[in-house]
Amino acid sequence: MNNDNNIQAVSLFNKLADSYQERFLSVEAYSESFEVLLSLLNQNSTVLDVACGPGNISKFLLNKRIDLQILGIDLAPNMIQWAKKNNPTAQFKVHNALQLELIPDTFDAIVIGFLFPYLSISQVKECISKARKLINTEGIIYISTMEDRYENSRFRSSSTGEQLLMHYYEASDLIEILEMNEFKVVFEKRQAYSINETESDTDLMLIAQKLS
């Protein structure tokens, strides 16, 4: 990735891979959106899991559908090692989420789980545009992120004290970007995520289908 915040995020996730996979391996809280995604995928569909982390989303999908052919990418090598351990039937490699154009394959679905909080708006537009070119006709894109006004993006502290700039996006802005790239949104959901006893975020899940 190409700026200091991206580099810092990758370094942090690489360092915290062990604790992250222990804390976030279960994605049952988001099961409804994943079930919708699965319902849209034919047998033996190919899936690209972007910024896959320890393979937590891939694991959920494969536990439900062993027929899926999944490739996961992440820029943190330690996350990729965990993803391989957690999903021995899938493929994983170290790869930059902002260089999707270097992936030679196409996919029936692309999953982008909680990557956008670490990307600027210009990078989000770039990522969705590049993802579109890798998705087969009538294929699916799945996005999860944190919802708020972009102007409210701010530095947040990690569990180890590092400050990291977190970007927020409103559904309307992401839907506009998706529609500009010839996607039709077929699923939209929000749910609260508790940070601590006094703070919470709003998680946003979007699923869209490529029109052409």
PDB file of C-alpha atoms in Angstrom:
ATOM      1  CA  MET A   1       0.000   0.000   0.000  1.00  0.00           C
ATOM      2  CA  ASN A   2       1.164   3.467  -0.683  1.00  0.00           C
ATOM      3  CA  ASN A   3       0.978   5.730   2.334  1.00  0.00           C
ATOM      4  CA  ASP A   4       2.174   5.837   5.912  1.00  0.00           C
ATOM      5  CA  ASN A   5      -1.177   4.828   7.422  1.00  0.00           C
ATOM      6  CA  ASN A   6      -1.411   1.756   5.175  1.00  0.00           C
ATOM      7  CA  ILE A   7       2.129   0.713   6.046  1.00  0.00           C
ATOM      8  CA  GLN A   8       1.457   1.242   9.738  1.00  0.00           C
ATOM      9  CA  ALA A   9      -1.743  -0.826   9.551  1.00  0.00           C
ATOM     10  CA  VAL A  10       0.030  -3.732   7.859  1.00  0.00           C
ATOM     11  CA  SER A  11       2.861  -3.620  10.404  1.00  0.00           C
ATOM     12  CA  LEU A  12       0.386  -3.558  13.271  1.00  0.00           C
ATOM     13  CA  PHE A  13      -1.698  -6.456  11.958  1.00  0.00           C
ATOM     14  CA  ASN A  14       1.433  -8.473  11.281  1.00  0.00           C
ATOM     15  CA  LYS A  15       2.545  -7.934  14.880  1.00  0.00           C
ATOM     16  CA  LEU A  16      -0.881  -8.674  16.350  1.00  0.00           C
ATOM     17  CA  ALA A  17      -1.721 -11.642  14.105  1.00  0.00           C
ATOM     18  CA  ASP A  18      -1.744 -14.178  16.954  1.00  0.00           C
ATOM     19  CA  SER A  19      -4.043 -12.194  19.220  1.00  0.00           C
ATOM     20  CA  TYR A  20      -6.200 -11.032  16.306  1.00  0.00           C
ATOM     21  CA  GLN A  21      -6.911 -14.529  15.095  1.00  0.00           C
ATOM     22  CA  GLU A  22      -7.754 -15.633  18.631  1.00  0.00           C
ATOM     23  CA  ARG A  23     -10.124 -12.707  19.172  1.00  0.00           C
ATOM     24  CA  PHE A  24     -11.756 -12.428  15.760  1.00  0.00           C
ATOM     25  CA  LEU A  25     -11.654 -15.931  14.265  1.00  0.00           C
ATOM     26  CA  SER A  26     -15.387 -16.321  14.840  1.00  0.00           C
ATOM     27  CA  VAL A  27     -17.505 -14.166  12.536  1.00  0.00           C
ATOM     28  CA  GLU A  28     -20.847 -15.567  13.669  1.00  0.00           C
ATOM     29  CA  ALA A  29     -22.013 -12.034  14.493  1.00  0.00           C
ATOM     30  CA  TYR A  30     -22.086 -11.379  10.750  1.00  0.00           C
ATOM     31  CA  SER A  31     -23.598 -14.730   9.783  1.00  0.00           C
ATOM     32  CA  GLU A  32     -26.762 -13.255   8.249  1.00  0.00           C
ATOM     33  CA  SER A  33     -24.819 -11.324   5.632  1.00  0.00           C
ATOM     34  CA  PHE A  34     -22.601 -14.312   4.871  1.00  0.00           C
ATOM     35  CA  GLU A  35     -25.633 -16.581   4.476  1.00  0.00           C
ATOM     36  CA  VAL A  36     -27.018 -14.128   1.922  1.00  0.00           C
ATOM     37  CA  LEU A  37     -23.682 -14.160   0.118  1.00  0.00           C
ATOM     38  CA  LEU A  38     -23.645 -17.959   0.060  1.00  0.00           C
ATOM     39  CA  SER A  39     -27.183 -18.081  -1.311  1.00  0.00           C
ATOM     40  CA  LEU A  40     -25.985 -16.097  -4.330  1.00  0.00           C
ATOM     41  CA  LEU A  41     -23.076 -18.418  -5.139  1.00  0.00           C
ATOM     42  CA  ASN A  42     -23.397 -21.399  -7.451  1.00  0.00           C
ATOM     43  CA  GLN A  43     -21.703 -24.733  -6.820  1.00  0.00           C
ATOM     44  CA  ASN A  44     -17.903 -24.573  -7.063  1.00  0.00           C
ATOM     45  CA  SER A  45     -17.874 -20.782  -7.183  1.00  0.00           C
ATOM     46  CA  THR A  46     -14.527 -19.014  -7.017  1.00  0.00           C
ATOM     47  CA  VAL A  47     -14.051 -16.442  -4.258  1.00  0.00           C
ATOM     48  CA  LEU A  48     -11.316 -13.865  -3.650  1.00  0.00           C
ATOM     49  CA  ASP A  49     -10.997 -12.930   0.037  1.00  0.00           C
ATOM     50  CA  VAL A  50      -9.291  -9.511   0.060  1.00  0.00           C
ATOM     51  CA  ALA A  51      -7.383  -8.500   3.206  1.00  0.00           C
ATOM     52  CA  CYS A  52      -8.272 -11.942   4.520  1.00  0.00           C
ATOM     53  CA  GLY A  53      -6.508 -11.602   7.872  1.00  0.00           C
ATOM     54  CA  PRO A  54      -6.346 -15.000   9.609  1.00  0.00           C
ATOM     55  CA  GLY A  55      -8.871 -16.414   7.155  1.00  0.00           C
ATOM     56  CA  ASN A  56     -11.842 -15.957   9.462  1.00  0.00           C
ATOM     57  CA  ILE A  57     -14.359 -15.172   6.714  1.00  0.00           C
ATOM     58  CA  SER A  58     -12.981 -17.921   4.482  1.00  0.00           C
ATOM     59  CA  LYS A  59     -13.349 -20.364   7.364  1.00  0.00           C
ATOM     60  CA  PHE A  60     -17.020 -19.467   7.857  1.00  0.00           C
ATOM     61  CA  LEU A  61     -17.750 -19.822   4.147  1.00  0.00           C
ATOM     62  CA  LEU A  62     -15.920 -23.138   3.797  1.00  0.00           C
ATOM     63  CA  ASN A  63     -17.585 -24.575   6.889  1.00  0.00           C
ATOM     64  CA  LYS A  64     -20.892 -23.980   5.114  1.00  0.00           C
ATOM     65  CA  ARG A  65     -19.783 -24.762   1.550  1.00  0.00           C
ATOM     66  CA  ILE A  66     -16.813 -27.053   1.068  1.00  0.00           C
ATOM     67  CA  ASP A  67     -17.226 -26.744  -2.705  1.00  0.00           C
ATOM     68  CA  LEU A  68     -16.058 -23.127  -2.779  1.00  0.00           C
ATOM     69  CA  GLN A  69     -12.668 -22.399  -4.327  1.00  0.00           C
ATOM     70  CA  ILE A  70     -11.144 -19.610  -2.263  1.00  0.00           C
ATOM     71  CA  LEU A  71      -8.030 -17.504  -2.745  1.00  0.00           C
ATOM     72  CA  GLY A  72      -7.195 -15.182   0.129  1.00  0.00           C
ATOM     73  CA  ILE A  73      -4.750 -12.279   0.033  1.00  0.00           C
ATOM     74  CA  ASP A  74      -3.274 -10.107   2.769  1.00  0.00           C
ATOM     75  CA  LEU A  75      -0.172  -7.945   3.023  1.00  0.00           C
ATOM     76  CA  ALA A  76       0.690  -9.183   6.534  1.00  0.00           C
ATOM     77  CA  PRO A  77       2.704 -12.438   6.253  1.00  0.00           C
ATOM     78  CA  ASN A  78       1.776 -13.598   9.758  1.00  0.00           C
ATOM     79  CA  MET A  79      -1.915 -13.278   8.908  1.00  0.00           C
ATOM     80  CA  ILE A  80      -1.378 -15.421   5.824  1.00  0.00           C
ATOM     81  CA  GLN A  81       0.281 -18.110   7.931  1.00  0.00           C
ATOM     82  CA  TRP A  82      -2.769 -18.229  10.204  1.00  0.00           C
ATOM     83  CA  ALA A  83      -5.125 -18.240   7.224  1.00  0.00           C
ATOM     84  CA  LYS A  84      -3.360 -21.295   5.810  1.00  0.00           C
ATOM     85  CA  LYS A  85      -3.594 -23.103   9.152  1.00  0.00           C
ATOM     86  CA  ASN A  86      -7.268 -22.239   9.564  1.00  0.00           C
ATOM     87  CA  ASN A  87      -8.204 -23.169   5.990  1.00  0.00           C
ATOM     88  CA  PRO A  88      -6.024 -25.991   4.657  1.00  0.00           C
ATOM     89  CA  THR A  89      -8.208 -26.488   1.556  1.00  0.00           C
ATOM     90  CA  ALA A  90      -7.977 -22.858   0.401  1.00  0.00           C
ATOM     91  CA  GLN A  91      -5.129 -20.920  -1.184  1.00  0.00           C
ATOM     92  CA  PHE A  92      -3.521 -17.864   0.421  1.00  0.00           C
ATOM     93  CA  LYS A  93      -0.711 -15.531  -0.546  1.00  0.00           C
ATOM     94  CA  VAL A  94       0.858 -12.241   0.503  1.00  0.00           C
ATOM     95  CA  HIS A  95      -0.522  -9.599  -1.844  1.00  0.00           C
ATOM     96  CA  ASN A  96      -1.425  -5.910  -1.771  1.00  0.00           C
ATOM     97  CA  ALA A  97      -5.174  -5.229  -1.769  1.00  0.00           C
ATOM     98  CA  LEU A  98      -4.511  -2.099  -3.836  1.00  0.00           C
ATOM     99  CA  GLN A  99      -2.833  -4.134  -6.568  1.00  0.00           C
ATOM    100  CA  LEU A 100      -5.715  -6.377  -7.551  1.00  0.00           C
ATOM    101  CA  GLU A 101      -4.871  -5.765 -11.203  1.00  0.00           C
ATOM    102  CA  LEU A 102      -1.842  -8.049 -10.740  1.00  0.00           C
ATOM    103  CA  ILE A 103      -4.064 -11.051  -9.983  1.00  0.00           C
ATOM    104  CA  PRO A 104      -4.481 -12.992 -13.259  1.00  0.00           C
ATOM    105  CA  ASP A 105      -7.709 -14.808 -12.378  1.00  0.00           C
ATOM    106  CA  THR A 106     -11.376 -13.808 -12.294  1.00  0.00           C
ATOM    107  CA  PHE A 107     -13.867 -14.723  -9.574  1.00  0.00           C
ATOM    108  CA  ASP A 108     -17.554 -15.299  -8.980  1.00  0.00           C
ATOM    109  CA  ALA A 109     -17.329 -13.265  -5.780  1.00  0.00           C
ATOM    110  CA  ILE A 110     -14.940 -10.890  -4.066  1.00  0.00           C
ATOM    111  CA  VAL A 111     -15.133 -10.413  -0.303  1.00  0.00           C
ATOM    112  CA  ILE A 112     -13.681  -7.239   1.238  1.00  0.00           C
ATOM    113  CA  GLY A 113     -14.127  -7.557   4.982  1.00  0.00           C
ATOM    114  CA  PHE A 114     -13.264  -4.495   7.086  1.00  0.00           C
ATOM    115  CA  LEU A 115     -10.486  -3.273   4.832  1.00  0.00           C
ATOM    116  CA  PHE A 116     -12.002   0.116   4.062  1.00  0.00           C
ATOM    117  CA  PRO A 117     -11.488   1.594   7.559  1.00  0.00           C
ATOM    118  CA  TYR A 118      -7.775   1.562   6.706  1.00  0.00           C
ATOM    119  CA  LEU A 119      -8.178   3.134   3.240  1.00  0.00           C
ATOM    120  CA  SER A 120      -8.801   6.703   2.144  1.00  0.00           C
ATOM    121  CA  ILE A 121     -11.797   7.473  -0.063  1.00  0.00           C
ATOM    122  CA  SER A 122      -9.605   7.585  -3.175  1.00  0.00           C
ATOM    123  CA  GLN A 123      -8.186   4.159  -2.308  1.00  0.00           C
ATOM    124  CA  VAL A 124     -11.684   2.753  -1.744  1.00  0.00           C
ATOM    125  CA  LYS A 125     -12.726   3.960  -5.200  1.00  0.00           C
ATOM    126  CA  GLU A 126      -9.580   2.421  -6.678  1.00  0.00           C
ATOM    127  CA  CYS A 127     -10.145  -0.884  -4.884  1.00  0.00           C
ATOM    128  CA  ILE A 128     -13.763  -1.234  -6.023  1.00  0.00           C
ATOM    129  CA  SER A 129     -12.877  -0.286  -9.601  1.00  0.00           C
ATOM    130  CA  LYS A 130     -10.109  -2.880  -9.745  1.00  0.00           C
ATOM    131  CA  ALA A 131     -12.288  -5.500  -8.044  1.00  0.00           C
ATOM    132  CA  ARG A 132     -14.964  -5.038 -10.694  1.00  0.00           C
ATOM    133  CA  LYS A 133     -12.527  -6.106 -13.419  1.00  0.00           C
ATOM    134  CA  LEU A 134     -11.871  -9.383 -11.576  1.00  0.00           C
ATOM    135  CA  ILE A 135     -15.526 -10.269 -11.017  1.00  0.00           C
ATOM    136  CA  ASN A 136     -17.326 -12.435 -13.551  1.00  0.00           C
ATOM    137  CA  THR A 137     -20.561 -11.186 -15.123  1.00  0.00           C
ATOM    138  CA  GLU A 138     -23.389 -11.239 -12.542  1.00  0.00           C
ATOM    139  CA  GLY A 139     -20.757 -11.942  -9.883  1.00  0.00           C
ATOM    140  CA  ILE A 140     -20.909 -10.636  -6.335  1.00  0.00           C
ATOM    141  CA  ILE A 141     -18.983  -8.156  -4.207  1.00  0.00           C
ATOM    142  CA  TYR A 142     -19.307  -8.274  -0.413  1.00  0.00           C
ATOM    143  CA  ILE A 143     -18.194  -5.287   1.653  1.00  0.00           C
ATOM    144  CA  SER A 144     -18.130  -4.753   5.406  1.00  0.00           C
ATOM    145  CA  THR A 145     -16.894  -1.566   7.043  1.00  0.00           C
ATOM    146  CA  MET A 146     -17.663   0.949   9.795  1.00  0.00           C
ATOM    147  CA  GLU A 147     -20.363   3.499   9.043  1.00  0.00           C
ATOM    148  CA  ASP A 148     -20.236   7.178   9.898  1.00  0.00           C
ATOM    149  CA  ARG A 149     -19.553  10.415   8.084  1.00  0.00           C
ATOM    150  CA  TYR A 150     -16.184  10.403   6.334  1.00  0.00           C
ATOM    151  CA  GLU A 151     -15.430  13.716   8.039  1.00  0.00           C
ATOM    152  CA  ASN A 152     -15.522  11.881  11.379  1.00  0.00           C
ATOM    153  CA  SER A 153     -12.553   9.690  10.459  1.00  0.00           C
ATOM    154  CA  ARG A 154     -10.068   9.891  13.295  1.00  0.00           C
ATOM    155  CA  PHE A 155      -7.073   8.336  14.980  1.00  0.00           C
ATOM    156  CA  ARG A 156      -7.850   5.396  17.235  1.00  0.00           C
ATOM    157  CA  SER A 157      -5.576   3.489  19.620  1.00  0.00           C
ATOM    158  CA  SER A 158      -4.839  -0.188  19.080  1.00  0.00           C
ATOM    159  CA  SER A 159      -4.685  -2.668  21.946  1.00  0.00           C
ATOM    160  CA  THR A 160      -0.934  -2.029  22.108  1.00  0.00           C
ATOM    161  CA  GLY A 161      -1.263   1.754  22.097  1.00  0.00           C
ATOM    162  CA  GLU A 162      -0.406   2.583  18.487  1.00  0.00           C
ATOM    163  CA  GLN A 163      -2.419   5.375  16.884  1.00  0.00           C
ATOM    164  CA  LEU A 164      -4.048   4.432  13.591  1.00  0.00           C
ATOM    165  CA  LEU A 165      -6.227   6.582  11.346  1.00  0.00           C
ATOM    166  CA  MET A 166      -9.626   4.928  10.940  1.00  0.00           C
ATOM    167  CA  HIS A 167     -11.835   5.960   8.035  1.00  0.00           C
ATOM    168  CA  TYR A 168     -15.618   5.925   8.178  1.00  0.00           C
ATOM    169  CA  TYR A 169     -17.979   5.635   5.223  1.00  0.00           C
ATOM    170  CA  GLU A 170     -21.690   6.150   4.783  1.00  0.00           C
ATOM    171  CA  ALA A 171     -23.699   3.537   2.914  1.00  0.00           C
ATOM    172  CA  SER A 172     -24.931   6.152   0.449  1.00  0.00           C
ATOM    173  CA  ASP A 173     -21.370   7.025  -0.576  1.00  0.00           C
ATOM    174  CA  LEU A 174     -20.335   3.393  -1.035  1.00  0.00           C
ATOM    175  CA  ILE A 175     -23.517   2.589  -2.943  1.00  0.00           C
ATOM    176  CA  GLU A 176     -22.814   5.513  -5.277  1.00  0.00           C
ATOM    177  CA  ILE A 177     -19.310   4.164  -5.947  1.00  0.00           C
ATOM    178  CA  LEU A 178     -20.711   0.674  -6.538  1.00  0.00           C
ATOM    179  CA  GLU A 179     -23.347   1.959  -8.942  1.00  0.00           C
ATOM    180  CA  MET A 180     -20.720   3.959 -10.838  1.00  0.00           C
ATOM    181  CA  ASN A 181     -18.941   0.628 -11.335  1.00  0.00           C
ATOM    182  CA  GLU A 182     -22.141  -1.057 -12.592  1.00  0.00           C
ATOM    183  CA  PHE A 183     -23.075  -2.933  -9.430  1.00  0.00           C
ATOM    184  CA  LYS A 184     -26.593  -3.250  -8.023  1.00  0.00           C
ATOM    185  CA  VAL A 185     -26.881  -3.476  -4.237  1.00  0.00           C
ATOM    186  CA  VAL A 186     -28.967  -6.490  -3.204  1.00  0.00           C
ATOM    187  CA  PHE A 187     -28.343  -6.495   0.560  1.00  0.00           C
ATOM    188  CA  GLU A 188     -27.705  -3.799   3.155  1.00  0.00           C
ATOM    189  CA  LYS A 189     -27.480  -4.196   6.919  1.00  0.00           C
ATOM    190  CA  ARG A 190     -26.175  -2.295   9.926  1.00  0.00           C
ATOM    191  CA  GLN A 191     -25.431  -3.546  13.413  1.00  0.00           C
ATOM    192  CA  ALA A 192     -23.802  -2.136  16.518  1.00  0.00           C
ATOM    193  CA  TYR A 193     -20.300  -3.182  17.523  1.00  0.00           C
ATOM    194  CA  SER A 194     -19.317  -2.508  21.126  1.00  0.00           C
ATOM    195  CA  ILE A 195     -15.848  -1.016  21.562  1.00  0.00           C
ATOM    196  CA  ASN A 196     -16.083  -0.699  25.344  1.00  0.00           C
ATOM    197  CA  GLU A 197     -18.690   0.079  27.990  1.00  0.00           C
ATOM    198  CA  THR A 198     -19.268   3.604  26.695  1.00  0.00           C
ATOM    199  CA  GLU A 199     -18.399   3.478  22.977  1.00  0.00           C
ATOM    200  CA  SER A 200     -19.725   1.589  19.986  1.00  0.00           C
ATOM    201  CA  ASP A 201     -19.364   1.628  16.209  1.00  0.00           C
ATOM    202  CA  THR A 202     -21.922   0.888  13.528  1.00  0.00           C
ATOM    203  CA  ASP A 203     -20.850  -1.962  11.273  1.00  0.00           C
ATOM    204  CA  LEU A 204     -22.170  -1.852   7.718  1.00  0.00           C
ATOM    205  CA  MET A 205     -22.530  -4.825   5.376  1.00  0.00           C
ATOM    206  CA  LEU A 206     -23.265  -4.435   1.663  1.00  0.00           C
ATOM    207  CA  ILE A 207     -23.676  -7.076  -1.032  1.00  0.00           C
ATOM    208  CA  ALA A 208     -23.902  -6.037  -4.671  1.00  0.00           C
ATOM    209  CA  GLN A 209     -24.161  -7.851  -7.990  1.00  0.00           C
ATOM    210  CA  LYS A 210     -22.232  -6.925 -11.108  1.00  0.00           C
ATOM    211  CA  LEU A 211     -24.639  -6.012 -13.888  1.00  0.00           C
ATOM    212  CA  SER A 212     -22.437  -6.591 -16.914  1.00  0.00           C
TER     213      SER A 212
END
